[in-house]
Short mmCIF file of C-alpha atoms and ligand atoms in Angstrom, two decimals:
data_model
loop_
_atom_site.label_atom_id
_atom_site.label_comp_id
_atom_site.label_asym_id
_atom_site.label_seq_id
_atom_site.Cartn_x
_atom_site.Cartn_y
_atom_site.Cartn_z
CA UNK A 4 0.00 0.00 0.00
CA UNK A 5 1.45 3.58 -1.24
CA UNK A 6 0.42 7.01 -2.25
CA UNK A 7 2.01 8.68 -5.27
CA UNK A 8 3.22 12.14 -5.21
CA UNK A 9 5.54 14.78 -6.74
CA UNK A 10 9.02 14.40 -6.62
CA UNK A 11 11.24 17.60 -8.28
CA UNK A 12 13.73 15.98 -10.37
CA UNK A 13 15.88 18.75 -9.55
CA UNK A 14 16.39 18.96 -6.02
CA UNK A 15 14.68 15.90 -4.68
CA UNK A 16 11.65 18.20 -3.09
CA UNK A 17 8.68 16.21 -2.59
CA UNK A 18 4.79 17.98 -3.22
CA UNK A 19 0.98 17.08 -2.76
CA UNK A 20 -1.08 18.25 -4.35
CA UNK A 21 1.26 18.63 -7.41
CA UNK A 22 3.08 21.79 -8.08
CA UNK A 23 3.88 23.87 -11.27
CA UNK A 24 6.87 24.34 -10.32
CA UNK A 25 8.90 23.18 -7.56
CA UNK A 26 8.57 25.64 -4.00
CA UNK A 27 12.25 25.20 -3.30
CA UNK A 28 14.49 25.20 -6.76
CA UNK A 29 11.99 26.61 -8.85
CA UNK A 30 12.33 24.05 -11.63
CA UNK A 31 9.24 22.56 -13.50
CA UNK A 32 10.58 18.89 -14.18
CA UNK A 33 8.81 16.54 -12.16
CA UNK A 34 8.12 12.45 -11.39
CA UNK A 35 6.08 10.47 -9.37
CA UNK A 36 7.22 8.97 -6.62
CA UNK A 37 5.39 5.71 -3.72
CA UNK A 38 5.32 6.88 0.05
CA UNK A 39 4.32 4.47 2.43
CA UNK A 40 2.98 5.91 5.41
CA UNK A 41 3.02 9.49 7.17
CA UNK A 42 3.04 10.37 10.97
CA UNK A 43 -0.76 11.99 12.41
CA UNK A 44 -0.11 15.21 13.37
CA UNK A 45 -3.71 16.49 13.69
CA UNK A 46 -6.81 14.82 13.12
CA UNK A 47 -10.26 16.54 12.99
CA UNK A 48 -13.63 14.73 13.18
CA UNK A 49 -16.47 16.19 10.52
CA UNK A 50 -20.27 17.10 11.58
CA UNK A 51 -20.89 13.86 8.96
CA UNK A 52 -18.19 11.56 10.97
CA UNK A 53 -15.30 11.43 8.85
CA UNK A 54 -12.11 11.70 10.27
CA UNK A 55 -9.29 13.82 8.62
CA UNK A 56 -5.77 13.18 9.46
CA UNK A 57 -3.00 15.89 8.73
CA UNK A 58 0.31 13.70 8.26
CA UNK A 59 4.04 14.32 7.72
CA UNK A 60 5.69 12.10 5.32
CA UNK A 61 8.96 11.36 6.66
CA UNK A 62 11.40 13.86 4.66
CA UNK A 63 8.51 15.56 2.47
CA UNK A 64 5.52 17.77 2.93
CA UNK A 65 2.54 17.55 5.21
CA UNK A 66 -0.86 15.93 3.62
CA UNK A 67 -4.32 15.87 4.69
CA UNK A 68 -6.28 12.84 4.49
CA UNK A 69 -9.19 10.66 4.95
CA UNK A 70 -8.22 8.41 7.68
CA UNK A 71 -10.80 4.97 6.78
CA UNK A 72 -11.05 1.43 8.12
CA UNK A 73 -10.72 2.91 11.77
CA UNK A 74 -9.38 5.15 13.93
CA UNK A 75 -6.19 7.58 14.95
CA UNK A 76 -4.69 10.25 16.67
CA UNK A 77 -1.38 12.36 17.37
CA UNK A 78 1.26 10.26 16.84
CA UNK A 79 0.40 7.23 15.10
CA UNK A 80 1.54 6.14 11.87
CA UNK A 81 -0.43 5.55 9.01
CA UNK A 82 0.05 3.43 5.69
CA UNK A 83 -1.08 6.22 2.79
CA UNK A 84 -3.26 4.71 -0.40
CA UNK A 85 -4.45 6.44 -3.13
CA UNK A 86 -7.45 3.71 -3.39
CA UNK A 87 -10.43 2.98 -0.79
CA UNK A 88 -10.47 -0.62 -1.72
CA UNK A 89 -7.45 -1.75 0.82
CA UNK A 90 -8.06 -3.40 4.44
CA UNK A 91 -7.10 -2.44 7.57
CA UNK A 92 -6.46 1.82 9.03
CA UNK A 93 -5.09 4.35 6.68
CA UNK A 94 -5.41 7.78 5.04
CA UNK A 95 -6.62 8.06 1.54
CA UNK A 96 -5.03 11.15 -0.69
CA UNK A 97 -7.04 11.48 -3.98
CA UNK A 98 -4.57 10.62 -6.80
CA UNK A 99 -2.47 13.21 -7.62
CA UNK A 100 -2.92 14.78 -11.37
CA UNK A 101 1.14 14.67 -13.33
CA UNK A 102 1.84 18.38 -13.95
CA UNK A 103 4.69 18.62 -15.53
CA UNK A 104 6.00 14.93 -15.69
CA UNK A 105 8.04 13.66 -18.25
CA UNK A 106 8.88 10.49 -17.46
CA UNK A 107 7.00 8.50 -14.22
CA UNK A 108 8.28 5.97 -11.28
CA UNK A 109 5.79 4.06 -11.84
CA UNK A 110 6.63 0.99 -9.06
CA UNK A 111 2.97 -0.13 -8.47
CA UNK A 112 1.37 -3.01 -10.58
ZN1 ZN B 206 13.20 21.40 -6.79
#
């Protein structure tokens, strides 16, 4: 189970949601990269009952997510998916759109 986001092919920056160009070198050449999991850092619960999870992935940006098949808080560490259709706890990121990708990583059957 991964998520894909941007990875500048420049400097190594990581982004989600997907950049024009890159927030640190300013260069527009991008690729897609798998993270695995991210670390809560805030969760909020919605009126409806979804829970929202704002994680840090380990050396790249914070994300907010749609924590699903249970429950978390401060602290915990959460597989990322880009698909609903997986078992157990973690936080679903819509699949990010390639701007600006030549070429793609693409490690996941
Ligand atoms: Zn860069």
């Amino acid at each position: 189970m991964s998520a894909a986001i941007q990875t500048c092919l420049n400097c190594g920056n990581l982004s989600f949601p997907s950049r024009l160009f890159c927030p640190e070198c300013g260069q527009e050449n991008f690729a897609t990269v798998l993270v695995d999991h991210g670390d809560v850092a805030e969760t909020t619960r919605l009126s409806d009952g979804t829970l929202l999870a704002t994680l840090k992935i380990p050396g790249g940006p914070f994300v907010v997510g749609r924590v699903t098949g249970g429950t978390a808080t401060y602290g915990d560490r959460l597989l990322l998916a880009n698909h609903l259709n997986n078992d157990g706890v973690f936080a679903y990121l819509p699949l990010h759109s390639p701007v600006n990708e030549e070429t793609t990583n693409e490690e996941q059957p």
